[in-house]
Amino acid sequence: MRFSERRIKEFCASQVPTEIFHYTLSQMRAIDTLYSLNRDSGAGVQLKVLAETLAITPAAASEMVDTLVRKGAIIRKSDPADRRAVRLFVGDTLRERFEDCESALNGLMERFLATLSENEKDVFCEVAEKLARFTADTDNFPEVKR
């Protein structure tokens, strides 16, 4: 399992754009979190939601967002439902890079799944779902502070 994890990390690292080196690890975590929060809805994320998800204060999140807006990594847009509110999005260039990386990873997974029989695919999917449920349950990680 560790070998496979390392190989997948190597594959992902080969997909990473060099521009990520313009950001700190905390900034990349914020960008990745913002991308993940926006992936499904695409409606933008409020600053307080980003702060809560990152487990940082709204003031720290605001300062980080200001820096990332200046760097072009994050875009602020007015909320159409409330003109006083602001929604956050990953900048177009980085969003496209995230999408390219996800597409490459999906292609890798499709190539792997093509090597399995139907029965093996069913078992693999069942085990993957169990692993996802296990890792989603914070009770299984008492060592990690919430």
XYZ file of N, CA, C and O in Angstrom:
584
model
N 0.832 -1.184 0.000
C 0.000 0.000 0.000
C 0.880 1.252 0.000
O 0.579 2.202 -0.704
N 1.939 1.253 0.812
C 2.825 2.422 0.870
C 3.503 2.665 -0.482
O 3.678 3.800 -0.902
N 3.908 1.584 -1.155
C 4.529 1.733 -2.467
C 3.551 2.396 -3.439
O 3.917 3.329 -4.155
N 2.309 1.924 -3.445
C 1.298 2.497 -4.338
C 1.043 3.961 -3.992
O 0.915 4.812 -4.885
N 0.972 4.253 -2.709
C 0.771 5.637 -2.274
C 1.915 6.517 -2.780
O 1.683 7.608 -3.308
N 3.153 6.039 -2.635
C 4.314 6.808 -3.076
C 4.293 7.028 -4.590
O 4.543 8.126 -5.076
N 3.937 5.988 -5.343
C 3.890 6.118 -6.810
C 2.803 7.100 -7.236
O 3.005 7.899 -8.154
N 1.661 7.058 -6.588
C 0.589 8.003 -6.924
C 1.022 9.417 -6.574
O 0.768 10.364 -7.339
N 1.702 9.601 -5.446
C 2.210 10.930 -5.088
C 3.219 11.413 -6.127
O 3.233 12.583 -6.494
N 4.079 10.513 -6.601
C 5.037 10.887 -7.644
C 4.310 11.309 -8.917
O 4.680 12.289 -9.558
N 3.277 10.565 -9.278
C 2.470 10.909 -10.451
C 1.845 12.289 -10.265
O 1.912 13.136 -11.154
N 1.242 12.516 -9.106
C 0.602 13.810 -8.836
C 1.631 14.929 -8.854
O 1.365 16.009 -9.394
N 2.804 14.677 -8.280
C 3.849 15.710 -8.260
C 4.272 16.075 -9.675
O 4.577 17.238 -9.956
N 4.257 15.104 -10.570
C 4.635 15.402 -11.958
C 3.599 16.269 -12.656
O 3.891 16.891 -13.670
N 2.395 16.322 -12.109
C 1.313 17.122 -12.680
C 1.258 18.530 -12.102
O 0.523 19.376 -12.586
N 2.029 18.762 -11.037
C 1.951 20.031 -10.311
C 2.645 21.134 -11.107
O 3.777 20.969 -11.543
N 1.960 22.248 -11.285
C 2.576 23.358 -12.007
C 3.662 24.029 -11.164
O 3.572 24.073 -9.940
N 4.675 24.537 -11.816
C 5.783 25.162 -11.086
C 5.348 26.421 -10.358
O 5.983 26.818 -9.389
N 4.235 27.034 -10.770
C 3.810 28.264 -10.103
C 3.387 28.047 -8.649
O 3.272 29.012 -7.904
N 3.187 26.788 -8.230
C 2.819 26.587 -6.827
C 3.942 26.985 -5.893
O 3.717 27.251 -4.730
N 5.152 27.069 -6.412
C 6.277 27.429 -5.569
C 6.262 28.910 -5.206
O 7.099 29.370 -4.448
N 5.290 29.641 -5.714
C 5.112 31.048 -5.365
C 4.272 31.194 -4.092
O 4.014 32.300 -3.654
N 3.824 30.070 -3.535
C 2.922 30.094 -2.388
C 3.520 29.310 -1.227
O 4.246 28.341 -1.424
N 3.155 29.723 -0.015
C 3.566 28.971 1.174
C 2.675 27.730 1.285
O 1.642 27.626 0.616
N 3.055 26.824 2.161
C 2.226 25.630 2.373
C 0.843 26.011 2.893
O -0.161 25.431 2.481
N 0.785 26.990 3.781
C -0.512 27.439 4.306
C -1.370 28.038 3.199
O -2.576 27.797 3.142
N -0.751 28.800 2.319
C -1.496 29.367 1.205
C -1.998 28.275 0.256
O -3.132 28.322 -0.201
N -1.147 27.291 -0.005
C -1.579 26.190 -0.886
C -2.719 25.398 -0.247
O -3.644 24.966 -0.929
N -2.658 25.227 1.057
C -3.748 24.543 1.762
C -5.044 25.336 1.602
O -6.106 24.766 1.365
N -4.960 26.652 1.723
C -6.148 27.497 1.567
C -6.680 27.423 0.137
O -7.893 27.309 -0.079
N -5.787 27.472 -0.843
C -6.207 27.400 -2.241
C -6.856 26.053 -2.526
O -7.919 25.973 -3.149
N -6.221 24.980 -2.062
C -6.762 23.639 -2.275
C -8.121 23.482 -1.600
O -9.053 22.922 -2.180
N -8.237 23.994 -0.386
C -9.510 23.923 0.339
C -10.581 24.707 -0.386
O -11.708 24.225 -0.560
N -10.249 25.897 -0.837
C -11.206 26.722 -1.577
C -11.633 26.028 -2.867
O -12.821 25.991 -3.202
N -10.672 25.436 -3.552
C -11.004 24.696 -4.783
C -11.967 23.551 -4.472
O -12.973 23.363 -5.162
N -11.666 22.797 -3.426
C -12.514 21.656 -3.053
C -13.923 22.100 -2.668
O -14.908 21.473 -3.057
N -14.014 23.185 -1.908
C -15.330 23.679 -1.497
C -16.146 24.174 -2.693
O -17.368 24.056 -2.713
N -15.468 24.718 -3.688
C -16.143 25.248 -4.873
C -16.423 24.196 -5.940
O -17.253 24.410 -6.812
N -15.713 23.084 -5.886
C -15.784 22.092 -6.956
C -17.211 21.652 -7.241
O -17.633 21.598 -8.392
N -17.950 21.350 -6.212
C -19.290 20.811 -6.420
C -20.328 21.888 -6.688
O -21.161 21.741 -7.569
N -20.260 22.984 -5.953
C -21.314 23.989 -6.098
C -20.957 25.077 -7.105
O -21.814 25.555 -7.831
N -19.711 25.483 -7.115
C -19.292 26.550 -8.008
C -19.865 27.907 -7.646
O -19.736 28.868 -8.394
N -20.518 27.993 -6.481
C -21.201 29.226 -6.081
C -20.301 30.177 -5.302
O -20.738 31.239 -4.900
N -19.063 29.801 -5.072
C -18.182 30.628 -4.270
C -18.318 30.298 -2.800
O -19.278 29.668 -2.370
N -17.344 30.733 -2.040
C -17.276 30.423 -0.616
C -17.132 31.722 0.162
O -16.342 32.583 -0.212
N -17.881 31.830 1.232
C -17.733 32.989 2.101
C -16.463 32.835 2.928
O -16.048 31.718 3.251
N -15.876 33.958 3.289
C -14.641 33.964 4.063
C -14.788 33.177 5.358
O -13.906 32.390 5.716
N -15.920 33.340 6.047
C -16.080 32.649 7.331
C -16.106 31.130 7.142
O -15.602 30.393 7.979
N -16.650 30.650 6.032
C -16.673 29.209 5.759
C -15.254 28.709 5.495
O -14.854 27.650 5.996
N -14.499 29.466 4.725
C -13.108 29.093 4.469
C -12.328 29.052 5.782
O -11.596 28.099 6.043
N -12.506 30.066 6.616
C -11.805 30.111 7.906
C -12.171 28.915 8.776
O -11.292 28.274 9.370
N -13.461 28.598 8.855
C -13.900 27.461 9.668
C -13.314 26.156 9.140
O -12.867 25.314 9.909
N -13.310 25.992 7.834
C -12.799 24.763 7.230
C -11.301 24.615 7.474
O -10.814 23.512 7.699
N -10.599 25.735 7.431
C -9.150 25.710 7.675
C -8.802 25.697 9.161
O -7.637 25.542 9.525
N -9.820 25.898 10.011
C -9.630 25.966 11.466
C -8.678 27.097 11.838
O -7.752 26.932 12.652
N -8.909 28.266 11.208
C -8.159 29.463 11.548
C -9.156 30.585 11.832
O -10.340 30.461 11.521
N -8.677 31.662 12.415
C -9.571 32.769 12.725
C -9.981 33.484 11.438
O -9.228 33.457 10.442
N -11.135 34.128 11.447
C -11.531 34.920 10.270
C -10.501 36.005 9.938
O -10.259 36.284 8.759
N -9.866 36.580 10.947
C -8.851 37.607 10.695
C -7.651 37.024 9.947
O -7.142 37.624 8.993
N -7.205 35.845 10.372
C -6.082 35.193 9.687
C -6.478 34.816 8.262
O -5.681 34.965 7.325
N -7.689 34.325 8.097
C -8.174 33.963 6.761
C -8.254 35.199 5.874
O -7.869 35.160 4.705
N -8.724 36.294 6.432
C -8.847 37.533 5.673
C -7.484 38.014 5.193
O -7.325 38.413 4.034
N -6.509 37.964 6.079
C -5.152 38.380 5.716
C -4.584 37.485 4.615
O -3.992 37.960 3.642
N -4.793 36.173 4.748
C -4.300 35.243 3.739
C -5.000 35.473 2.400
O -4.365 35.486 1.343
N -6.316 35.662 2.444
C -7.075 35.899 1.219
C -6.603 37.182 0.542
O -6.433 37.217 -0.680
N -6.378 38.234 1.321
C -5.873 39.486 0.740
C -4.577 39.247 -0.032
O -4.406 39.741 -1.149
N -3.668 38.500 0.579
C -2.398 38.186 -0.075
C -2.618 37.383 -1.349
O -2.021 37.670 -2.390
N -3.493 36.393 -1.281
C -3.732 35.535 -2.438
C -4.500 36.257 -3.539
O -4.321 35.947 -4.721
N -5.321 37.219 -3.182
C -5.996 38.037 -4.197
C -4.949 38.871 -4.939
O -4.972 38.968 -6.171
N -4.009 39.455 -4.195
C -2.944 40.249 -4.825
C -2.103 39.398 -5.772
O -1.629 39.884 -6.794
N -1.913 38.114 -5.419
C -1.134 37.210 -6.262
C -1.957 36.641 -7.423
O -1.422 35.950 -8.280
N -3.259 36.895 -7.427
C -4.116 36.395 -8.497
C -4.582 34.963 -8.307
O -5.189 34.373 -9.198
N -4.308 34.388 -7.144
C -4.685 32.995 -6.883
C -6.155 32.874 -6.501
O -6.777 31.838 -6.741
N -6.690 33.912 -5.888
C -8.088 33.923 -5.447
C -8.771 35.158 -6.028
O -8.159 36.218 -6.147
N -10.022 34.975 -6.383
C -10.838 36.066 -6.916
C -11.994 36.298 -5.959
O -12.617 35.344 -5.490
N -12.267 37.570 -5.693
C -13.446 37.951 -4.911
C -14.530 38.399 -5.891
O -14.257 39.156 -6.809
N -15.752 37.925 -5.644
C -16.889 38.366 -6.443
C -18.040 38.697 -5.509
O -18.216 38.041 -4.484
N -18.813 39.692 -5.885
C -19.990 40.047 -5.096
C -21.003 38.916 -5.154
O -21.183 38.277 -6.190
N -21.669 38.692 -4.039
C -22.719 37.685 -3.953
C -23.974 38.277 -4.587
O -24.467 39.306 -4.139
N -24.509 37.643 -5.631
C -25.702 38.195 -6.283
C -26.912 38.278 -5.357
O -27.773 39.136 -5.533
N -26.956 37.426 -4.340
C -28.087 37.417 -3.414
C -27.949 38.491 -2.330
O -28.947 38.889 -1.733
N -26.719 38.932 -2.076
C -26.475 39.923 -1.031
C -25.271 40.760 -1.455
O -24.128 40.311 -1.353
N -25.518 41.963 -1.923
C -24.440 42.795 -2.467
C -23.360 43.115 -1.448
O -22.233 43.428 -1.810
N -23.665 43.020 -0.153
C -22.658 43.282 0.880
C -21.722 42.092 1.059
O -20.595 42.250 1.526
N -22.189 40.915 0.707
C -21.398 39.693 0.892
C -20.456 39.477 -0.294
O -20.724 39.910 -1.411
N -19.360 38.783 -0.007
C -18.360 38.478 -1.023
C -18.171 36.973 -1.078
O -18.161 36.291 -0.051
N -18.039 36.453 -2.271
C -17.753 35.034 -2.480
C -16.333 34.893 -3.009
O -15.865 35.728 -3.778
N -15.667 33.834 -2.595
C -14.284 33.587 -2.995
C -14.217 32.427 -3.975
O -14.917 31.420 -3.821
N -13.352 32.578 -4.965
C -13.129 31.559 -5.989
C -11.633 31.435 -6.223
O -10.890 32.404 -6.056
N -11.202 30.248 -6.664
C -9.818 30.088 -7.093
C -9.693 30.785 -8.447
O -10.589 30.689 -9.284
N -8.583 31.484 -8.649
C -8.343 32.170 -9.914
C -8.383 31.204 -11.088
O -8.122 30.000 -10.941
N -8.704 31.725 -12.255
C -8.910 30.890 -13.437
C -7.712 30.003 -13.775
O -7.876 28.815 -14.051
N -6.511 30.559 -13.748
C -5.321 29.783 -14.124
C -5.110 28.610 -13.168
O -4.918 27.471 -13.613
N -5.169 28.876 -11.866
C -4.983 27.788 -10.898
C -6.129 26.787 -10.960
O -5.905 25.580 -10.838
N -7.354 27.283 -11.133
C -8.502 26.373 -11.234
C -8.315 25.423 -12.417
O -8.533 24.213 -12.304
N -7.864 25.954 -13.540
C -7.624 25.104 -14.714
C -6.537 24.078 -14.435
O -6.641 22.930 -14.863
N -5.508 24.477 -13.686
C -4.434 23.541 -13.346
C -4.957 22.436 -12.424
O -4.603 21.273 -12.589
N -5.789 22.802 -11.447
C -6.402 21.797 -10.575
C -7.225 20.820 -11.419
O -7.158 19.605 -11.224
N -8.013 21.350 -12.329
C -8.854 20.508 -13.180
C -8.006 19.586 -14.052
O -8.335 18.410 -14.222
N -6.889 20.096 -14.585
C -5.983 19.264 -15.382
C -5.391 18.135 -14.540
O -5.306 16.989 -14.990
N -4.996 18.461 -13.303
C -4.432 17.437 -12.406
C -5.474 16.379 -12.067
O -5.177 15.174 -12.075
N -6.697 16.816 -11.789
C -7.767 15.859 -11.489
C -8.057 14.977 -12.694
O -8.278 13.776 -12.561
N -8.044 15.560 -13.875
C -8.289 14.794 -15.090
C -7.203 13.737 -15.294
O -7.496 12.585 -15.639
N -5.947 14.128 -15.065
C -4.844 13.172 -15.202
C -4.968 12.045 -14.184
O -4.752 10.868 -14.510
N -5.338 12.390 -12.957
C -5.508 11.369 -11.918
C -6.683 10.453 -12.257
O -6.606 9.234 -12.067
N -7.760 11.018 -12.787
C -8.895 10.202 -13.221
C -8.484 9.253 -14.344
O -8.906 8.092 -14.366
N -7.655 9.732 -15.252
C -7.161 8.873 -16.334
C -6.333 7.717 -15.798
O -6.451 6.576 -16.270
N -5.497 8.008 -14.802
C -4.704 6.959 -14.170
C -5.614 5.919 -13.533
O -5.410 4.705 -13.699
N -6.648 6.375 -12.832
C -7.577 5.457 -12.185
C -8.332 4.622 -13.229
O -8.530 3.418 -13.040
N -8.731 5.238 -14.324
C -9.426 4.496 -15.390
C -8.526 3.412 -15.980
O -8.990 2.295 -16.251
N -7.228 3.732 -16.162
C -6.293 2.722 -16.683
C -6.156 1.563 -15.697
O -6.102 0.397 -16.101
N -6.134 1.882 -14.399
C -6.060 0.822 -13.388
C -7.324 -0.031 -13.413
O -7.254 -1.260 -13.445
N -8.482 0.619 -13.387
C -9.749 -0.121 -13.367
C -9.912 -1.000 -14.603
O -10.529 -2.071 -14.532
N -9.339 -0.597 -15.723
C -9.426 -1.389 -16.956
C -8.673 -2.719 -16.831
O -8.931 -3.654 -17.589
N -7.773 -2.819 -15.839
C -7.019 -4.064 -15.643
C -7.771 -5.062 -14.764
O -7.337 -6.198 -14.609
N -8.901 -4.636 -14.188
C -9.642 -5.483 -13.259
C -10.816 -6.171 -13.933
O -11.434 -5.618 -14.842
N -11.135 -7.352 -13.416
C -12.361 -8.026 -13.848
C -13.547 -7.306 -13.210
O -13.380 -6.501 -12.295
N -14.742 -7.607 -13.669
C -15.933 -6.967 -13.085
C -16.040 -7.265 -11.593
O -16.365 -6.390 -10.801
N -15.761 -8.512 -11.205
C -15.815 -8.880 -9.791
C -14.772 -8.098 -8.993
O -15.054 -7.589 -7.901
N -13.550 -7.982 -9.533
C -12.503 -7.233 -8.842
C -12.881 -5.754 -8.708
O -12.625 -5.131 -7.678
N -13.506 -5.195 -9.742
C -13.957 -3.794 -9.680
C -14.979 -3.618 -8.565
O -14.924 -2.646 -7.805
N -15.920 -4.542 -8.459
C -16.939 -4.460 -7.414
C -16.302 -4.503 -6.032
O -16.643 -3.702 -5.149
N -15.361 -5.435 -5.841
C -14.690 -5.562 -4.549
C -13.863 -4.310 -4.258
O -13.903 -3.767 -3.152
N -13.135 -3.838 -5.253
C -12.315 -2.641 -5.083
C -13.176 -1.444 -4.678
O -12.839 -0.714 -3.746
N -14.285 -1.242 -5.379
C -15.173 -0.111 -5.072
C -15.760 -0.239 -3.671
O -15.862 0.752 -2.938
N -16.107 -1.453 -3.285
C -16.655 -1.674 -1.941
C -15.617 -1.341 -0.869
O -15.920 -0.652 0.109
N -14.389 -1.793 -1.074
C -13.328 -1.518 -0.111
C -13.002 -0.021 -0.094
O -12.806 0.572 0.981
N -12.968 0.616 -1.261
C -12.686 2.056 -1.330
C -13.763 2.846 -0.595
O -13.460 3.816 0.108
N -15.013 2.447 -0.733
C -16.107 3.122 -0.021
C -15.972 2.942 1.485
O -16.192 3.883 2.259
N -15.590 1.739 1.925
C -15.389 1.503 3.357
C -14.245 2.359 3.887
O -14.337 2.923 4.979
N -13.167 2.464 3.120
C -12.036 3.295 3.533
C -12.462 4.760 3.611
O -12.114 5.461 4.567
N -13.241 5.219 2.653
C -13.723 6.609 2.664
C -14.594 6.875 3.890
O -14.452 7.911 4.546
N -15.489 5.949 4.206
C -16.339 6.119 5.399
C -15.503 6.119 6.672
O -15.727 6.912 7.581
N -14.518 5.218 6.734
C -13.662 5.127 7.912
C -12.886 6.428 8.111
O -12.830 6.970 9.211
N -12.282 6.943 7.035
C -11.472 8.148 7.167
C -12.328 9.394 7.373
O -11.850 10.384 7.925
N -13.592 9.359 6.963
C -14.491 10.509 7.169
C -14.968 10.602 8.614
O -15.342 11.678 9.078
N -14.928 9.502 9.327
C -15.399 9.467 10.709
C -14.285 9.947 11.633
O -13.289 9.246 11.856
N -14.442 11.140 12.181
C -13.390 11.719 13.030
C -13.146 10.905 14.298
O -12.080 11.016 14.894
N -14.092 10.091 14.702
C -13.887 9.238 15.883
C -12.776 8.225 15.664
O -12.184 7.727 16.623
N -12.462 7.928 14.407
C -11.394 6.977 14.101
C -10.012 7.620 14.178
O -9.017 6.929 14.021
N -9.971 8.918 14.434
C -8.700 9.637 14.499
C -8.628 10.454 15.784
O -8.551 11.676 15.753
N -8.620 9.765 16.945
C -8.602 10.511 18.211
C -7.323 11.330 18.401
O -7.304 12.284 19.156
N -6.256 10.965 17.664
C -4.983 11.680 17.800
C -5.035 13.065 17.147
O -4.239 13.932 17.476
N -5.958 13.241 16.226
C -6.031 14.496 15.480
C -6.978 15.446 16.210
O -8.123 15.110 16.492
N -6.450 16.613 16.497
C -7.280 17.618 17.184
C -8.316 18.158 16.217
O -8.066 18.355 15.040
N -9.505 18.409 16.730
C -10.585 18.943 15.893
C -10.691 20.424 16.047
O -10.443 21.039 16.961
